[in-house]
Amino acid sequence: MTVLPGFPQLRRFFGSFHRRDSVTIAVHAAPPPTIEAGKSIMNQLVNRRSLVASTAIAASGALVPFEAGANLLPHDEALVALAAQFEEHHTKYRVIHAQCERTHSEFEEKHGEPERHLPFKDHREYWTLRHVQCDPITKECEDAAIVLDEIGKRMRAIPAHSVAGIAAKATTLQFDTSLYPDQPEAPLNEWNWDVECLHLFIEEVRRLAAATA
């Protein structure tokens, strides 16, 4: 099994030791902001959330499956067909990912977190047991991610010629960015800001595509 996955979605399962969240790798790698910058960012966040709360935008926690109208151009027909494939596999991936997350969490609750068992050479028993118990579902999750990535690559190679085509391409954004809500059942304005922004953008593109179909 690879140690460094090609998918940021799986970084927790391959020993990067970051808990699953909706913060991008770039943010993790960036130096912490100064106190003044932090206050400014917080003020922007509060103001933005107040604005969102005061608007009449209705959005649910789960993305509505994308459906396009008739009379599509050939390029967009291909994108819409691929988007349907992507959504089907994405649903399966989310189930496998959740199972993978539970497997790792249960292992760490019982045997301890990986960062407490370094270097590897001094904790061979822990890592051998972790590989035995966690690697099968982790590999299954990685395989599911590869399927999604391959569909996404095909979609990115096809130019969109309409709003429907763009909406089809938007189907992959949540997976591509790994911006999933930690608590999907929570009210939208309690999600992390980046997750909320992406969700609202995808829903707006889909609304526009449906309106122009």
Rosetta silent file (secondary structure, phi, psi, omega in degrees, C-alpha in Angstrom):
SEQUENCE: MTVLPGFPQLRRFFGSFHRRDSVTIAVHAAPPPTIEAGKSIMNQLVNRRSLVASTAIAASGALVPFEAGANLLPHDEALVALAAQFEEHHTKYRVIHAQCERTHSEFEEKHGEPERHLPFKDHREYWTLRHVQCDPITKECEDAAIVLDEIGKRMRAIPAHSVAGIAAKATTLQFDTSLYPDQPEAPLNEWNWDVECLHLFIEEVRRLAAATA
SCORE:     score description
SCORE:     0.000 S_00000001
   1 L     0.000  143.215  179.073    0.000    0.000    0.000 S_00000001
   2 L   -70.702  151.017  178.460    1.194    3.487   -0.748 S_00000001
   3 L   -92.251  -35.453  179.285    2.211    5.692    2.146 S_00000001
   4 L  -109.772  103.307 -176.157    1.484    9.001    0.440 S_00000001
   5 L   -71.964  154.460  175.619   -1.959    8.870   -1.207 S_00000001
   6 L   -82.304   -0.318 -176.121   -2.798   10.792   -4.334 S_00000001
   7 L  -120.406  118.433  177.229   -6.068   11.872   -2.749 S_00000001
   8 H   -61.403  -23.012  178.780   -6.228   14.479    0.035 S_00000001
   9 H   -60.521  -24.920 -174.154   -9.578   12.907    0.958 S_00000001
  10 H  -107.202   10.684 -172.127   -7.687    9.886    2.284 S_00000001
  11 H   -61.120  -32.465 -179.511   -4.805   11.630    4.038 S_00000001
  12 H   -64.286  -32.034 -174.251   -6.043   10.666    7.500 S_00000001
  13 H   -84.091   -8.201 -175.990   -5.927    6.964    6.626 S_00000001
  14 H  -114.738   21.589  171.901   -2.348    6.991    5.332 S_00000001
  15 L    88.282   18.301  175.293   -0.513    8.372    8.321 S_00000001
  16 L   -79.654  -17.586  171.687   -0.621   12.127    7.736 S_00000001
  17 L    71.677    9.913  171.465   -2.141   12.274   11.242 S_00000001
  18 L   -87.686  130.894  173.944   -4.496   15.151   10.516 S_00000001
  19 L   -63.387  150.765 -179.398   -7.996   14.494   11.755 S_00000001
  20 L   -64.593  129.003  176.054  -10.607   14.611    8.983 S_00000001
  21 L  -154.710 -173.124 -177.200  -11.882   18.139    8.535 S_00000001
  22 L  -106.403   16.174  178.612  -12.772   20.560    5.790 S_00000001
  23 L   -87.276  134.504 -176.087   -9.579   22.606    5.960 S_00000001
  24 L   -73.203  159.992  178.214   -7.468   22.364    2.831 S_00000001
  25 H   -60.563  -36.625  179.958   -3.910   21.073    2.817 S_00000001
  26 H   -60.606  -38.302  179.103   -2.721   24.526    1.735 S_00000001
  27 H   -68.092  -40.470  177.620   -4.201   26.017    4.907 S_00000001
  28 H   -61.151  -36.107 -175.961   -2.510   23.364    7.039 S_00000001
  29 H   -81.264  -19.772 -176.392    0.807   24.170    5.371 S_00000001
  30 L   -74.443  148.041  176.603    0.476   27.946    5.666 S_00000001
  31 L   -67.247  151.040 -178.963    2.049   29.763    8.634 S_00000001
  32 L   -63.667  142.036 -179.987   -0.432   30.925   11.298 S_00000001
  33 L   -71.259  161.464  175.648   -1.742   34.463   10.721 S_00000001
  34 L   -70.047  166.186 -179.683   -0.919   37.313   13.042 S_00000001
  35 H   -59.903  -41.461 -178.616   -3.417   38.266   15.730 S_00000001
  36 H   -64.617  -44.311  179.106   -4.451   41.335   13.739 S_00000001
  37 H   -64.123  -38.211  179.399   -4.974   39.325   10.577 S_00000001
  38 H   -62.880  -41.309  178.518   -6.887   36.721   12.545 S_00000001
  39 H   -63.997  -40.535 -179.649   -9.259   39.361   13.938 S_00000001
  40 H   -63.664  -43.885  179.331   -9.840   40.744   10.463 S_00000001
  41 H   -63.292  -41.421 -179.855  -10.605   37.293    9.068 S_00000001
  42 H   -63.814  -40.434  178.311  -12.959   36.554   11.958 S_00000001
  43 H   -62.627  -40.808  177.717  -14.825   39.820   11.391 S_00000001
  44 H   -63.225  -40.217 -178.710  -15.228   38.959    7.711 S_00000001
  45 H   -64.122  -45.791  179.615  -16.502   35.520    8.638 S_00000001
  46 H   -62.011  -44.020 -179.825  -19.077   36.880   11.068 S_00000001
  47 H   -63.631  -41.433 -179.823  -20.246   39.491    8.573 S_00000001
  48 H   -64.301  -43.133 -179.379  -20.533   36.921    5.785 S_00000001
  49 H   -65.305  -37.439  177.336  -22.493   34.536    7.965 S_00000001
  50 H   -63.307  -38.844  179.457  -24.836   37.320    9.003 S_00000001
  51 H   -65.635  -44.918  179.457  -25.374   38.154    5.347 S_00000001
  52 H   -62.496  -41.119 -178.601  -26.112   34.550    4.434 S_00000001
  53 H   -66.042  -25.916 -176.360  -28.493   34.206    7.363 S_00000001
  54 H   -90.055   -7.236 -179.800  -30.383   37.337    6.272 S_00000001
  55 L   -90.785  165.650 -177.773  -30.888   36.204    2.669 S_00000001
  56 L   -97.123   42.392  178.608  -33.727   34.072    1.401 S_00000001
  57 L   -89.482  124.886  177.664  -31.474   31.244    0.176 S_00000001
  58 L  -108.680  124.728  179.487  -32.835   27.814    0.989 S_00000001
  59 L  -144.914  138.732  178.634  -30.366   24.927    0.881 S_00000001
  60 L   -95.515  169.972 -177.991  -30.416   21.487    2.414 S_00000001
  61 L   -67.983  -31.047 -178.485  -27.473   19.559    3.788 S_00000001
  62 L  -102.117  140.786  177.578  -27.364   17.119    0.890 S_00000001
  63 L   -68.961  136.949  176.524  -26.797   18.118   -2.697 S_00000001
  64 L   -73.827  131.584  179.062  -29.768   17.541   -4.944 S_00000001
  65 L   -53.570  138.199 -176.584  -28.864   15.051   -7.729 S_00000001
  66 L   -78.073  131.106  174.798  -28.111   16.905  -10.933 S_00000001
  67 L  -133.341  133.683 -179.014  -30.609   16.525  -13.753 S_00000001
  68 L  -109.824  157.352  178.247  -30.389   18.323  -17.078 S_00000001
  69 L   -80.392 -172.332 -179.864  -33.078   19.097  -19.600 S_00000001
  70 L   -84.549 -175.187  175.897  -33.306   17.977  -23.182 S_00000001
  71 L    60.134   41.884  177.801  -31.782   19.530  -26.316 S_00000001
  72 L   -85.606  151.170  172.024  -28.202   19.395  -25.046 S_00000001
  73 L   -71.163  156.336 -176.843  -25.199   19.882  -27.281 S_00000001
  74 H   -52.524  -43.699 -179.814  -23.088   16.740  -27.841 S_00000001
  75 H   -59.751  -43.827 -176.406  -20.328   17.889  -25.490 S_00000001
  76 H   -74.480  -29.180  173.508  -22.806   18.571  -22.720 S_00000001
  77 H   -60.199  -43.177  179.093  -24.651   15.295  -23.291 S_00000001
  78 H   -64.321  -41.737  179.538  -21.382   13.505  -22.594 S_00000001
  79 H   -64.790  -43.192 -179.702  -20.782   15.581  -19.463 S_00000001
  80 H   -64.168  -40.517  177.889  -24.275   14.954  -18.122 S_00000001
  81 H   -63.332  -42.362  178.734  -23.896   11.207  -18.714 S_00000001
  82 H   -68.214  -35.379  177.869  -20.549   11.203  -16.911 S_00000001
  83 H   -62.517  -38.015  177.562  -22.002   13.280  -14.074 S_00000001
  84 H   -64.423  -41.902  176.538  -24.659   10.592  -13.553 S_00000001
  85 H   -61.996  -44.150 -178.100  -21.928    7.952  -13.392 S_00000001
  86 H   -60.845  -45.868 -178.372  -19.945   10.086  -10.977 S_00000001
  87 H   -63.086  -38.391  178.555  -22.898   10.587   -8.621 S_00000001
  88 H   -62.140  -47.662 -179.918  -23.624    6.858   -8.580 S_00000001
  89 H   -72.545  -30.446  179.635  -20.039    5.998   -7.660 S_00000001
  90 H   -65.840  -38.085  177.008  -19.766    8.950   -5.280 S_00000001
  91 H   -60.825  -43.943  177.936  -22.674    7.598   -3.236 S_00000001
  92 H   -65.146  -41.142 -179.723  -20.856    4.261   -2.912 S_00000001
  93 H   -60.802  -41.635 -178.047  -17.595    6.042   -2.093 S_00000001
  94 H   -63.821  -36.581  177.531  -19.193    8.008    0.748 S_00000001
  95 H   -65.891  -45.433  179.774  -20.452    4.772    2.335 S_00000001
  96 H   -65.669  -41.561 -179.836  -17.015    3.158    2.077 S_00000001
  97 H   -62.050  -42.240  179.098  -15.284    6.312    3.338 S_00000001
  98 H   -63.287  -40.547  177.473  -17.562    6.449    6.381 S_00000001
  99 H   -64.885  -40.060  177.934  -16.814    2.797    7.126 S_00000001
 100 H   -63.285  -42.129  178.704  -13.099    3.489    6.732 S_00000001
 101 H   -62.018  -43.500  179.292  -13.371    6.431    9.104 S_00000001
 102 H   -64.015  -41.549 -179.055  -15.145    4.273   11.708 S_00000001
 103 H   -61.023  -46.078  179.993  -12.555    1.516   11.387 S_00000001
 104 H   -67.654  -40.749 -179.105   -9.662    3.892   11.986 S_00000001
 105 H   -64.814  -44.194  179.788  -11.434    5.709   14.814 S_00000001
 106 H   -64.477  -38.547  178.250  -12.327    2.481   16.608 S_00000001
 107 H   -63.677  -43.924 -177.336   -8.765    1.202   16.239 S_00000001
 108 H   -70.648  -31.991  175.921   -7.322    4.418   17.650 S_00000001
 109 H   -64.504  -34.093 -177.327   -9.777    4.457   20.561 S_00000001
 110 H   -87.420  -38.191 -172.453   -8.607    0.982   21.508 S_00000001
 111 H  -114.135   -6.205  179.778   -4.904    1.112   20.665 S_00000001
 112 L   101.696  160.187 -177.482   -4.037    4.803   20.650 S_00000001
 113 L   -79.867  150.754 -173.885   -3.421    7.433   17.991 S_00000001
 114 H   -62.656  -33.267 -178.320   -0.620    6.920   15.434 S_00000001
 115 H   -66.336  -15.456  177.063    1.342   10.026   16.378 S_00000001
 116 H   -89.618    1.911 -177.873    1.895    8.461   19.806 S_00000001
 117 L  -126.314   52.312  177.223    3.518    5.422   18.190 S_00000001
 118 L  -124.986  150.772   -2.075    6.507    6.913   16.424 S_00000001
 119 L   -72.371  165.324 -175.388    9.122    6.181   15.272 S_00000001
 120 H   -57.636  -42.357 -173.464    7.874    3.094   13.483 S_00000001
 121 H   -62.638  -21.648 -179.373   10.813    0.916   14.468 S_00000001
 122 H   -93.955   -3.190 -177.258    9.953    1.300   18.148 S_00000001
 123 L  -138.676   47.205 -175.775    6.282    0.396   17.748 S_00000001
 124 H   -62.303  -36.461 -178.875    6.230   -2.420   15.215 S_00000001
 125 H   -62.738  -42.885  179.514    3.457   -4.307   17.020 S_00000001
 126 H   -61.624  -48.055 -175.545    1.122   -1.301   16.832 S_00000001
 127 H   -72.298  -31.997  175.518    1.726   -0.682   13.132 S_00000001
 128 H   -65.035  -44.823  178.613    1.494   -4.364   12.219 S_00000001
 129 H   -65.233  -38.922  178.885   -1.864   -4.596   13.965 S_00000001
 130 H   -62.923  -43.307  179.363   -3.007   -1.336   12.359 S_00000001
 131 H   -62.607  -42.168 -178.269   -2.136   -2.638    8.905 S_00000001
 132 H   -64.782  -43.718 -173.590   -4.000   -5.894    9.513 S_00000001
 133 H   -86.416  -28.567 -172.519   -7.149   -4.256   10.831 S_00000001
 134 H  -107.970  -26.329 -173.924   -7.266   -1.030    8.809 S_00000001
 135 H   -62.972  -39.482 -177.940   -5.546   -1.672    5.483 S_00000001
 136 H   -59.020  -48.535 -179.397   -8.315   -3.707    3.784 S_00000001
 137 H   -72.302  -30.247  176.908  -11.009   -1.016    4.121 S_00000001
 138 H   -65.625  -41.881  177.159   -8.434    1.704    3.426 S_00000001
 139 H   -64.656  -39.777  177.894   -7.499   -0.003    0.156 S_00000001
 140 H   -62.558  -39.783  178.627  -11.183   -0.337   -0.725 S_00000001
 141 H   -66.691  -41.008  178.586  -11.639    3.384   -0.083 S_00000001
 142 H   -63.942  -41.675  178.720   -8.612    4.220   -2.210 S_00000001
 143 H   -62.580  -40.633  178.276   -9.929    2.063   -5.066 S_00000001
 144 H   -64.951  -36.929  177.918  -13.291    3.839   -4.906 S_00000001
 145 H   -67.245  -36.173  178.729  -11.510    7.190   -5.015 S_00000001
 146 H   -63.454  -41.478  178.134   -9.536    6.102   -8.076 S_00000001
 147 H   -59.803  -46.243  179.402  -12.777    5.294   -9.913 S_00000001
 148 H   -63.592  -41.037 -179.115  -14.137    8.764   -9.128 S_00000001
 149 H   -63.835  -38.314  179.128  -10.891   10.421  -10.135 S_00000001
 150 H   -65.215  -41.976  176.389  -10.897    8.653  -13.497 S_00000001
 151 H   -63.704  -42.570  179.129  -14.443    9.835  -14.231 S_00000001
 152 H   -61.003  -39.140  178.312  -13.467   13.327  -13.119 S_00000001
 153 H   -62.711  -41.707  178.399  -10.474   13.347  -15.473 S_00000001
 154 H   -63.133  -39.193 -179.619  -12.719   12.443  -18.399 S_00000001
 155 H   -68.565  -39.787 -179.153  -15.097   15.249  -17.455 S_00000001
 156 H   -67.561  -22.085 -179.788  -12.311   17.812  -17.116 S_00000001
 157 L   -82.230   -9.187 -178.300  -11.127   16.936  -20.636 S_00000001
 158 L  -105.833  121.101  179.262  -14.510   17.870  -22.146 S_00000001
 159 L   -72.026  138.446  176.293  -15.288   21.582  -22.540 S_00000001
 160 L   -82.762  138.937 -179.399  -18.723   22.671  -21.341 S_00000001
 161 L  -115.801    6.618  179.930  -20.840   24.553  -23.884 S_00000001
 162 L  -157.695  172.538  176.639  -23.793   25.449  -21.689 S_00000001
 163 H   -62.530  -34.979  178.174  -24.840   26.016  -18.088 S_00000001
 164 H   -61.489  -38.963  177.587  -25.949   22.376  -18.016 S_00000001
 165 H   -66.445  -40.204  177.919  -22.415   21.321  -18.882 S_00000001
 166 H   -65.813  -41.304  178.271  -20.967   23.522  -16.156 S_00000001
 167 H   -62.610  -37.464  177.036  -23.487   22.143  -13.659 S_00000001
 168 H   -63.140  -43.941  178.849  -22.443   18.627  -14.644 S_00000001
 169 H   -62.679  -33.697 -179.258  -18.799   19.503  -14.030 S_00000001
 170 H   -63.915  -17.998  179.980  -19.746   20.947  -10.621 S_00000001
 171 L   -57.764  -31.045 -175.055  -20.791   17.433   -9.592 S_00000001
 172 L   -88.142   -8.859 -168.418  -17.146   16.535   -8.934 S_00000001
 173 H   -63.433  -40.637 -178.258  -16.194   19.608   -6.890 S_00000001
 174 H   -62.075  -42.670  177.638  -17.018   18.271   -3.434 S_00000001
 175 H   -69.590  -44.772 -176.181  -14.876   15.197   -4.006 S_00000001
 176 H   -60.966  -36.693 -177.013  -12.102   17.079   -5.815 S_00000001
 177 H   -94.594  -10.998 -175.974  -11.724   19.614   -2.995 S_00000001
 178 L    59.118   32.830 -179.806  -12.503   17.207   -0.137 S_00000001
 179 L   -99.796   83.391  177.779  -14.850   19.851    1.267 S_00000001
 180 L  -109.736  147.070  176.530  -17.447   17.769    3.060 S_00000001
 181 L   -69.931  138.700  176.588  -19.446   18.885    6.101 S_00000001
 182 L   -67.587  -34.226  179.132  -18.337   17.292    9.355 S_00000001
 183 L  -131.101   86.080 -176.273  -21.977   17.204   10.461 S_00000001
 184 L   -58.356  -26.577 -177.774  -24.247   17.150    7.382 S_00000001
 185 L   -78.146  -11.723 -179.395  -27.347   17.146    9.566 S_00000001
 186 L   -73.071  155.701  175.815  -26.410   20.493   11.153 S_00000001
 187 L   -55.424  147.300 -174.661  -27.944   23.741    9.851 S_00000001
 188 H   -56.805  -39.792 -176.490  -26.099   25.041    6.821 S_00000001
 189 H   -76.120    3.798  173.612  -24.866   28.197    8.540 S_00000001
 190 H  -103.618   -0.955  176.135  -23.119   26.059   11.163 S_00000001
 191 L   -73.553  162.733  170.380  -20.922   24.339    8.581 S_00000001
 192 L   -59.130  145.293 -171.108  -17.328   25.390    8.027 S_00000001
 193 H   -60.694  -41.556 -178.185  -17.324   28.439    5.815 S_00000001
 194 H   -66.087  -38.086  177.830  -15.447   26.886    2.899 S_00000001
 195 H   -65.643  -43.890  179.827  -17.791   23.874    2.842 S_00000001
 196 H   -61.447  -44.578 -179.422  -20.831   26.143    2.994 S_00000001
 197 H   -61.390  -45.107 -179.237  -19.567   28.338    0.138 S_00000001
 198 H   -63.625  -44.628 -179.641  -18.920   25.357   -2.117 S_00000001
 199 H   -59.343  -47.298 -178.867  -22.312   23.826   -1.358 S_00000001
 200 H   -64.718  -37.005  178.783  -24.162   27.062   -2.115 S_00000001
 201 H   -63.894  -47.724 -179.194  -22.202   27.558   -5.343 S_00000001
 202 H   -61.484  -43.578  179.923  -23.020   24.060   -6.620 S_00000001
 203 H   -63.496  -37.762 -179.479  -26.688   24.455   -5.725 S_00000001
 204 H   -68.368  -40.767  177.703  -26.848   27.841   -7.481 S_00000001
 205 H   -63.578  -40.935  179.140  -25.275   26.472  -10.662 S_00000001
 206 H   -67.286  -38.224  177.343  -27.716   23.584  -10.649 S_00000001
 207 H   -62.217  -43.481  179.698  -30.653   25.928  -10.080 S_00000001
 208 H   -64.894  -41.125  178.823  -29.567   28.048  -13.020 S_00000001
 209 H   -62.293  -40.932  179.383  -29.133   24.961  -15.227 S_00000001
 210 H   -67.061  -36.555 -177.431  -32.629   23.761  -14.341 S_00000001
 211 H   -71.917  -27.141 -177.827  -34.102   27.193  -15.006 S_00000001
 212 L  -100.055    3.015 -178.087  -32.486   27.446  -18.450 S_00000001
 213 L   -67.903    0.000    0.000  -33.204   23.854  -19.523 S_00000001
